[in-house]
CSV table of C-alpha atoms and ligand atoms in Angstrom, one decimal:
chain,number,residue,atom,x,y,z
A,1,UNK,CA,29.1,-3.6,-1.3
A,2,UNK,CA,27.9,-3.5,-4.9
A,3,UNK,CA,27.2,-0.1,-6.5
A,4,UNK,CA,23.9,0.3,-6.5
A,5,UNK,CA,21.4,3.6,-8.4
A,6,UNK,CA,18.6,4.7,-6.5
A,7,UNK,CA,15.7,6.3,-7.5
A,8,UNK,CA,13.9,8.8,-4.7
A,9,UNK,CA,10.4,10.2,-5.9
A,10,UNK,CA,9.4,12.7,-3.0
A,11,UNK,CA,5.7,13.1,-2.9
A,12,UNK,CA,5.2,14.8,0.4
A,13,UNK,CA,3.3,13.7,3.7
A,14,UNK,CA,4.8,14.0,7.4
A,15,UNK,CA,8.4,13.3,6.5
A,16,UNK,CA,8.5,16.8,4.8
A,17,UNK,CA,6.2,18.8,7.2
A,18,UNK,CA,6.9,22.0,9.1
A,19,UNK,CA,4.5,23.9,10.9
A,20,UNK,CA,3.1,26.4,8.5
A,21,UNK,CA,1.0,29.3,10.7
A,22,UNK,CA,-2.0,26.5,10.4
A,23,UNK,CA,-0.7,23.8,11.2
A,24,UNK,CA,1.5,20.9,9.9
A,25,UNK,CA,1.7,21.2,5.7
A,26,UNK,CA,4.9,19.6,3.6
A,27,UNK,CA,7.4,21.8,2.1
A,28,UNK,CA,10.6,19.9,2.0
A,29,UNK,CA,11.4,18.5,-1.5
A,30,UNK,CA,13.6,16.1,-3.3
A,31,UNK,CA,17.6,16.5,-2.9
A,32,UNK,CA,16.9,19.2,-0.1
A,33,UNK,CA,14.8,16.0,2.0
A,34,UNK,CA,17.1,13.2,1.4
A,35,UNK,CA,20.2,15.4,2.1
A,36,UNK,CA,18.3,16.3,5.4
A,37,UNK,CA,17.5,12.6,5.9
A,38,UNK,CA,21.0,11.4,6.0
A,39,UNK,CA,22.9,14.2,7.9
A,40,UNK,CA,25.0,13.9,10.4
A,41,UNK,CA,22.4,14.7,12.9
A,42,UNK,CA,21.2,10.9,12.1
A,43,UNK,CA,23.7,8.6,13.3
A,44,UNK,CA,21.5,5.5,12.1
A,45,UNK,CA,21.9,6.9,8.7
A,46,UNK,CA,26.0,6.7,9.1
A,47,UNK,CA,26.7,3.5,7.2
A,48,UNK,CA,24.3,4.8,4.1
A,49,UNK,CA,25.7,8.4,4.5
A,50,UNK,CA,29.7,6.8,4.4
A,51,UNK,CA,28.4,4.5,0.6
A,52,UNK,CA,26.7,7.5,-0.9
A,53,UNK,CA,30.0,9.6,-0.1
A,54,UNK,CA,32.0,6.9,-1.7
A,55,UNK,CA,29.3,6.3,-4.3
A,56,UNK,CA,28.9,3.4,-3.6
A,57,UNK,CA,25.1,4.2,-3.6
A,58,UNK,CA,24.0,6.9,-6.4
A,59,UNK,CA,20.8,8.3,-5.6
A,60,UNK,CA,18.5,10.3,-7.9
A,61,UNK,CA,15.6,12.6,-6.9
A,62,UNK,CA,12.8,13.7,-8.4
A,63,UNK,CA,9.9,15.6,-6.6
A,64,UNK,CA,6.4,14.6,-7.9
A,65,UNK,CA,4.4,16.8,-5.6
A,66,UNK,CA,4.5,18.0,-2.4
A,67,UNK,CA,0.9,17.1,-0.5
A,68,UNK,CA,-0.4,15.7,2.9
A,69,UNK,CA,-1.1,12.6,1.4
A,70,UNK,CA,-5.1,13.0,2.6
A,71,UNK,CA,-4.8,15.0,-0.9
A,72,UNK,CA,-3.8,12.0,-2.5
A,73,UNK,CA,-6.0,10.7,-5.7
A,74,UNK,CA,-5.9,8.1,-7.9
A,75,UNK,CA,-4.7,10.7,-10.7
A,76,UNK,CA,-1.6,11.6,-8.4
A,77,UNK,CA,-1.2,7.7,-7.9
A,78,UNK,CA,-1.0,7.2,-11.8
A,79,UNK,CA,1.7,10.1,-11.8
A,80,UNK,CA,3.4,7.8,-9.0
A,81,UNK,CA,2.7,4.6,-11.3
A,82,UNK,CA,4.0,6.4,-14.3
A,83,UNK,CA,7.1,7.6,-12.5
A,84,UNK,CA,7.9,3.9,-11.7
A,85,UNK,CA,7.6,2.8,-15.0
A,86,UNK,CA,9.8,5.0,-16.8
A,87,UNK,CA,12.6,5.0,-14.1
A,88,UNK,CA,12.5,0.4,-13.8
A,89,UNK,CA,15.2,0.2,-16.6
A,90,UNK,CA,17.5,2.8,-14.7
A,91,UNK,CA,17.7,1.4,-10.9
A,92,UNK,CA,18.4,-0.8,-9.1
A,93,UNK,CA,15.3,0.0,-6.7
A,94,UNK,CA,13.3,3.0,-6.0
A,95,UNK,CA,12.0,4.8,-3.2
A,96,UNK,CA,8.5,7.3,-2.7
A,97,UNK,CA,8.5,9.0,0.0
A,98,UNK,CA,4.7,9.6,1.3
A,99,UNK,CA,2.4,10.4,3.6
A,100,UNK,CA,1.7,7.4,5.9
A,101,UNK,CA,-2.2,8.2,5.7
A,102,UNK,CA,-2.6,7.2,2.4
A,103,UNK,CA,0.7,5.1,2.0
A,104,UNK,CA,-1.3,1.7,2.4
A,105,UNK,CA,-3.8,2.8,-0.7
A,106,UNK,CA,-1.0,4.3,-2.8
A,107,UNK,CA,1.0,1.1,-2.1
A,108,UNK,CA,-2.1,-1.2,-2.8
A,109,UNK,CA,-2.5,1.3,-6.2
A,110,UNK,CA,1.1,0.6,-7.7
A,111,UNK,CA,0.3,-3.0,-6.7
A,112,UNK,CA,-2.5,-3.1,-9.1
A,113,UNK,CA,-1.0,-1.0,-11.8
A,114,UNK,CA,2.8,-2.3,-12.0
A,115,UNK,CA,2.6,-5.6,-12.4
A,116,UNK,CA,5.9,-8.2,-12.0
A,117,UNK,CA,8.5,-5.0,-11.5
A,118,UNK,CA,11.7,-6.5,-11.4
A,119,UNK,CA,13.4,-4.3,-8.8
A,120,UNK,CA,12.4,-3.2,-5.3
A,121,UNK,CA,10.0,-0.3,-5.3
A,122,UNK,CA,9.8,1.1,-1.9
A,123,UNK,CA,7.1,3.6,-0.1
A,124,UNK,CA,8.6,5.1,3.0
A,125,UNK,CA,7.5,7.9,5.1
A,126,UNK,CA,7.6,8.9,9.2
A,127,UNK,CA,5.0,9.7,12.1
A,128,UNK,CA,7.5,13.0,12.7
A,129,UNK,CA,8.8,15.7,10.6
A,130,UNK,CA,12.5,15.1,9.4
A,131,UNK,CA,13.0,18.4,11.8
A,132,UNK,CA,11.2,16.9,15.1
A,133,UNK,CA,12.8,15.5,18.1
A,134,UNK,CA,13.4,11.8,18.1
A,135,UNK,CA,12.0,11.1,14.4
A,136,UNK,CA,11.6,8.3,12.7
A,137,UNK,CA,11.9,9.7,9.6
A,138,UNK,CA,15.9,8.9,9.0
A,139,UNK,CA,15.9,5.3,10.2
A,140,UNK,CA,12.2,4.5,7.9
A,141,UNK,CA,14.2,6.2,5.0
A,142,UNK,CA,17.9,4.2,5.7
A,143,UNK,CA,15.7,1.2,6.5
A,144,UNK,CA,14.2,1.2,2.6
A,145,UNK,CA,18.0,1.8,1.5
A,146,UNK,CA,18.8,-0.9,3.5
A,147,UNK,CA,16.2,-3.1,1.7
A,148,UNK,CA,17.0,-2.1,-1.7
A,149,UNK,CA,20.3,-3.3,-1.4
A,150,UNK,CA,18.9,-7.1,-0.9
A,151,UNK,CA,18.0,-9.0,-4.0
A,152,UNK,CA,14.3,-8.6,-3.7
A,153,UNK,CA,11.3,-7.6,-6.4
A,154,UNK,CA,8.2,-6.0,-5.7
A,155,UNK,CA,6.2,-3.0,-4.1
A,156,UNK,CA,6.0,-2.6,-0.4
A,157,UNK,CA,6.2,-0.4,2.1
A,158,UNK,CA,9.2,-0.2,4.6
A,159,UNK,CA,8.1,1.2,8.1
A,160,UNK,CA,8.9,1.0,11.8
A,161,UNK,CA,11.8,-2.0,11.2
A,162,UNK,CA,9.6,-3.9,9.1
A,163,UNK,CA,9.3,-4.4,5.1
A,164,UNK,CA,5.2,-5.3,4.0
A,165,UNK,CA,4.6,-6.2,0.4
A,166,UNK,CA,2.2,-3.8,-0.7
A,167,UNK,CA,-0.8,-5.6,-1.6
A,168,UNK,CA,-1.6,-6.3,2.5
A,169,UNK,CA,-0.1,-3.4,4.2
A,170,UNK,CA,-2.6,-1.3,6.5
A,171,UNK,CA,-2.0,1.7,9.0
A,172,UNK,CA,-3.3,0.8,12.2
A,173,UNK,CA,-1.5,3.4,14.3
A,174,UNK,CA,-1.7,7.1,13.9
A,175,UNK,CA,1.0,8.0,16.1
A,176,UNK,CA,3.2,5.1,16.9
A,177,UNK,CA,6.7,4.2,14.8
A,178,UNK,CA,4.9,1.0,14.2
A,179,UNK,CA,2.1,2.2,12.2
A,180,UNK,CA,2.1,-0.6,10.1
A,181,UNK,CA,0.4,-4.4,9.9
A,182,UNK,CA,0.1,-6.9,7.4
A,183,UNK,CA,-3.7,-8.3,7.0
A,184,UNK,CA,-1.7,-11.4,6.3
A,185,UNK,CA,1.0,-12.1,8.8
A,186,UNK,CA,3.3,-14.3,5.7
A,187,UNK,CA,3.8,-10.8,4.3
A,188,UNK,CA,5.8,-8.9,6.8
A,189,UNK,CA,9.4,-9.3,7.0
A,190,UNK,CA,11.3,-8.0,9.8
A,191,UNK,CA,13.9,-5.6,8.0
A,192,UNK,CA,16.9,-8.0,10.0
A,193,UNK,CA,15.6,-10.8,8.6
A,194,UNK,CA,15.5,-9.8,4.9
A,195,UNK,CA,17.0,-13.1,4.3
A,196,UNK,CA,13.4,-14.7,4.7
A,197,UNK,CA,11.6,-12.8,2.4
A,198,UNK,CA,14.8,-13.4,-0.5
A,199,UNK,CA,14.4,-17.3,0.3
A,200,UNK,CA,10.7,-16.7,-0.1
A,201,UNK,CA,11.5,-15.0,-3.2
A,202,UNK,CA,13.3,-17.5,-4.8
A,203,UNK,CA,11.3,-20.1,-4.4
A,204,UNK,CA,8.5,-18.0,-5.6
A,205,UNK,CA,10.8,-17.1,-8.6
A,206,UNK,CA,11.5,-20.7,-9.0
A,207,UNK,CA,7.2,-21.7,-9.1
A,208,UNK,CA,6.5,-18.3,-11.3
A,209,UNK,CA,5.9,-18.3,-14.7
A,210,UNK,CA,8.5,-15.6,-15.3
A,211,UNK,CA,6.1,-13.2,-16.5
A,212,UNK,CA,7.3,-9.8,-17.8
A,213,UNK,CA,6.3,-6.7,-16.3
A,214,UNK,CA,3.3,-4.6,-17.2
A,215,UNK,CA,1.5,-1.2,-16.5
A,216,UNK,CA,-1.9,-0.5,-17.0
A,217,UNK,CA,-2.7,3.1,-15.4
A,218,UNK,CA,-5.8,3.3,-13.0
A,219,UNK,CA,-8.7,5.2,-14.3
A,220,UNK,CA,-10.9,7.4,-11.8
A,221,UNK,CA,-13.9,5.5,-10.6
A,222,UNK,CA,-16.1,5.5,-7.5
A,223,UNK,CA,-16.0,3.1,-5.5
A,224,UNK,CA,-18.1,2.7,-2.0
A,225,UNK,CA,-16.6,1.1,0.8
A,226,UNK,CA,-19.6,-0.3,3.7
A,227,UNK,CA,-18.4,-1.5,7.1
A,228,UNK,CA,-21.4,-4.1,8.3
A,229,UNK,CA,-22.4,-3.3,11.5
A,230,UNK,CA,-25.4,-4.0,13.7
A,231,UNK,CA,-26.7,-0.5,13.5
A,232,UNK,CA,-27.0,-0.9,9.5
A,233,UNK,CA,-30.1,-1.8,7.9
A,234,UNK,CA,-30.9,-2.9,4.1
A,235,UNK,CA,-32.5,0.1,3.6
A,236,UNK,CA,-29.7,2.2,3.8
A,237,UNK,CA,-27.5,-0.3,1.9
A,238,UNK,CA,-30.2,0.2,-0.8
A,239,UNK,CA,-30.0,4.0,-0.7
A,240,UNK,CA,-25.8,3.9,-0.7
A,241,UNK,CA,-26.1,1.3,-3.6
A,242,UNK,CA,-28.5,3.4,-5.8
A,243,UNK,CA,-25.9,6.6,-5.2
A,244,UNK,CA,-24.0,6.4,-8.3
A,245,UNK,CA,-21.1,4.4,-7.0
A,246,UNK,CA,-19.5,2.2,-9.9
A,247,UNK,CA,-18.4,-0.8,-7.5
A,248,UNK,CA,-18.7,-1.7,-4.1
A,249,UNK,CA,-16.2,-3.3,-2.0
A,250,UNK,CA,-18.2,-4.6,1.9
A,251,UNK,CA,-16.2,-5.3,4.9
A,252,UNK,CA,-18.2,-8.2,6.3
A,253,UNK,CA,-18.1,-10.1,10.1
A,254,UNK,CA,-15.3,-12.4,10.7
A,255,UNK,CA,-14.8,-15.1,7.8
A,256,UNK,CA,-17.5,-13.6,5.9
A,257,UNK,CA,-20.9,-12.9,7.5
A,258,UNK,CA,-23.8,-10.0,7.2
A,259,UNK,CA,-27.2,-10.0,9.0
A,260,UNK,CA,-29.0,-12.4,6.9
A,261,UNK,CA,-31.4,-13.0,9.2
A,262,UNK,CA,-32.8,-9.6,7.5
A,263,UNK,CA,-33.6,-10.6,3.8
A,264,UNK,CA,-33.5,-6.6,2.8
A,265,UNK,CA,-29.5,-7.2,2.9
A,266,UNK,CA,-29.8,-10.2,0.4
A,267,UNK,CA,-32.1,-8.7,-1.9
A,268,UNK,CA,-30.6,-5.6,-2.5
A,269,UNK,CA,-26.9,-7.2,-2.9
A,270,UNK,CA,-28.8,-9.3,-5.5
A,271,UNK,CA,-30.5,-6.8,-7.4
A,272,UNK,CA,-27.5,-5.1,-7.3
A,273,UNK,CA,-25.5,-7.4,-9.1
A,274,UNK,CA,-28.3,-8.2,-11.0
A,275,UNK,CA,-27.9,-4.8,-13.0
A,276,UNK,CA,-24.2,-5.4,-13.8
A,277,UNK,CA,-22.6,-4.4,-10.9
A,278,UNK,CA,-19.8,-5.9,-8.9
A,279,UNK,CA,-19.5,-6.1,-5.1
A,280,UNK,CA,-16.7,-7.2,-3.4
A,281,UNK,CA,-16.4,-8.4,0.6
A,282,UNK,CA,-13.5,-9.0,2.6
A,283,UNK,CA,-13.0,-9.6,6.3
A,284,UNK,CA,-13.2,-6.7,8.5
A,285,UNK,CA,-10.5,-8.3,10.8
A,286,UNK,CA,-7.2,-6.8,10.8
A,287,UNK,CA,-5.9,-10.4,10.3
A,288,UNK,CA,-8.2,-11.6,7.4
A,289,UNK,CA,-8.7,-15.1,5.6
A,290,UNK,CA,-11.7,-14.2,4.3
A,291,UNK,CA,-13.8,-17.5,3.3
A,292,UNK,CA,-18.0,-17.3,3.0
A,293,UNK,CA,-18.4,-21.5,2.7
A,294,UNK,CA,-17.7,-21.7,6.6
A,295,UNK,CA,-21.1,-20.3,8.0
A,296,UNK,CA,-24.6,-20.5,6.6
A,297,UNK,CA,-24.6,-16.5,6.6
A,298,UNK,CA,-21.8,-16.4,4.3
A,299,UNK,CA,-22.7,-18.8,2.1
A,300,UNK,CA,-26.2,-17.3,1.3
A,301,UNK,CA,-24.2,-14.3,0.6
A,302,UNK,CA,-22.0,-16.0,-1.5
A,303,UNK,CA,-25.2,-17.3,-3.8
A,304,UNK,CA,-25.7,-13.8,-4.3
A,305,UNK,CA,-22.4,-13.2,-6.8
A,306,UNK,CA,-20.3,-11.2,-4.6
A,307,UNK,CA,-16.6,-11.9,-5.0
A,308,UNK,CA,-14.5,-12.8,-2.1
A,309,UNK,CA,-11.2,-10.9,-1.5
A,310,UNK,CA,-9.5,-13.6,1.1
A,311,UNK,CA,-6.7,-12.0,2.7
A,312,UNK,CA,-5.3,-8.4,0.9
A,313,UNK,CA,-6.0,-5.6,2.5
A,314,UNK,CA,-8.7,-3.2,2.6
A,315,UNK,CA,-7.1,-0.7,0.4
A,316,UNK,CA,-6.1,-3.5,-2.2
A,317,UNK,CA,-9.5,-4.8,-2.2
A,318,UNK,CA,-10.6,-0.9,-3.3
A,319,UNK,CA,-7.7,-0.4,-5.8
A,320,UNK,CA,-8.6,-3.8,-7.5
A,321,UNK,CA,-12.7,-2.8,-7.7
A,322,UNK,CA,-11.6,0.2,-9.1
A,323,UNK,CA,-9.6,-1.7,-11.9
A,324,UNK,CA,-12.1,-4.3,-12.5
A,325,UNK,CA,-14.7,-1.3,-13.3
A,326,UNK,CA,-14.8,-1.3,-17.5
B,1,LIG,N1,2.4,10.7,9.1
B,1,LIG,C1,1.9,11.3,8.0
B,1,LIG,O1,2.6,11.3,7.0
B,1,LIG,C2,0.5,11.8,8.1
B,1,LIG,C3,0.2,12.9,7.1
B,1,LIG,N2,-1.0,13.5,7.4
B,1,LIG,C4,0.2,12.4,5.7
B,1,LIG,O2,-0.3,11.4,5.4
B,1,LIG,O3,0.7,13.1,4.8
């Protein structure tokens, strides 16, 4: 085994809870949690227990914060960002542990923000405290370990046995180990088969401009997120519109489609982007490939000037409107 440097940046969430008189809150923090995570009382964490002993594997901590990641904003995801980028030169990968609520958002965040990182930067977390029966927390955590040790690049999040590049992950599951999707089923690699995802690599690596990593930090905009539904009307997409929100980012029908039978919905995405403003859509599928030229629906939406995200996730779609916002 090579030796290998590991950042940990605790930030919180589940992993880290204990009951606190009012319910779950996280209290466990840096060295104290990753000590926790790989004692003996885990024996799927015995292999990267035995290389850390031998240092084999050197791991440094540093604790962020310490919030249920419903608390998390994009200011705390810049801290995250900014964390990242001063530690890439150090390590040999580097791993956030996180609340899986907001995981899929901080994940689509650092996606935006750290572009072309040239090691493995991992977000981990669990469903169960470190300190509950039959957690998931220690094999989620040896899991991302496991992953950093493979030749790979890039931000994604390592969860219930499978590794999901950052830019498509989305919880579906608020209790099960496998909380986890990929809105495009080419970005999820089964953490036995890492061997796919480093062939994918290279021949991505091999196409790629080798282009050298950057960091541009998020700045705090609104953005509104609409689900279409049939108990929506243009009206209300008016009023929501005229709210204040800098960008808005619609989950349309299947490929691509909005009731536009009713010429209210039209109009008001028109005038919208009339005054400067940008929408985006996307698919509201879980599995998305987003494309507006297949109905008639779509494409008189398209004629509009919305701009299609195809197949990233929800999250990614939000994180990239709130980039594109001068
Ligand atoms: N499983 C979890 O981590 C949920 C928790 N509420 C959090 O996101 O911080």
């Amino acid at each position: 085994m090579m030796n290998k440097k590991i950042k940990i940046i605790t930030t919180g969430g589940t992993i880290a809870c204990h009951e606190g008189g009012n319910g779950f809150r996280p209290d466990v923090e840096g060295d104290n949690l990753i000590n926790r995570l790989l004692s003996k009382d885990f024996p799927e964490a015995e292999d990267i227990r035995k290389a850390a002993d031998k240092g084999e594997i050197r791991f440094d901590f540093c604790s962020l914060m310490c919030i249920d990641s419903s608390d998390m904003r994009i200011r705390d995801q810049v801290k995250i960002a900014e964390e990242v980028s001063r530690s890439l030169d150090d390590y040999d990968g580097i791993i956030i542990t996180h609340g899986t609520d907001t995981m899929a958002y901080t994940a689509a965040a650092l996606s935006v923000m750290l572009r072309n990182v040239p090691v493995p930067v991992i977000l981990t977390g669990s469903q169960l405290s470190v300190d509950e029966e039959g957690t998931d927390a220690s094999v989620n955590f040896c899991d991302s370990v496991r992953a950093v040790m493979k030749e790979i690049r890039g931000i994604y999040i390592c969860f219930g046995g499978y590794l999901i590049d950052g830019r498509y992950a989305t919880k579906v599951d608020s209790d099960d180990p496998n909380a986890f999707v990929s809105t495009d089923r080419a970005y999820i690699y089964n953490i036995n088969d890492l061997e796919l995802l480093i062939t994918r690599h290279e021949l991505l690596m091999e196409n790629e401009t080798k282009e050298e990593f950057s960091f541009k930090p998020l700045a705090e905009k609104e953005i509104l997120l609409i689900k279409m539904h049939p108990a929506f009307s243009g009206k209300v997409l008016r009023n929501m519109l005229g709210s204040g929100c800098e960008a808005a980012v619609i989950e349309l029908y299947g490929k691509g489609g909005l009731p536009a039978g009713d010429e209210e919905f039209l109009s008001v995405i028109e005038d919208y982007i009339k005054k400067g403003m940008r929408v985006f859509v996307i698919s509201q599928c879980i599995y998305r490939d987003t494309d507006l030229t297949r109905y008639e629906v779509g494409r008189k939406l398209l004629a509009k000037g919305v701009e299609v995200i195809k197949n990233y996730s929800t999250e990614y779609a939000i994180m990239y409107a709130v980039s594109s916002v001068e």
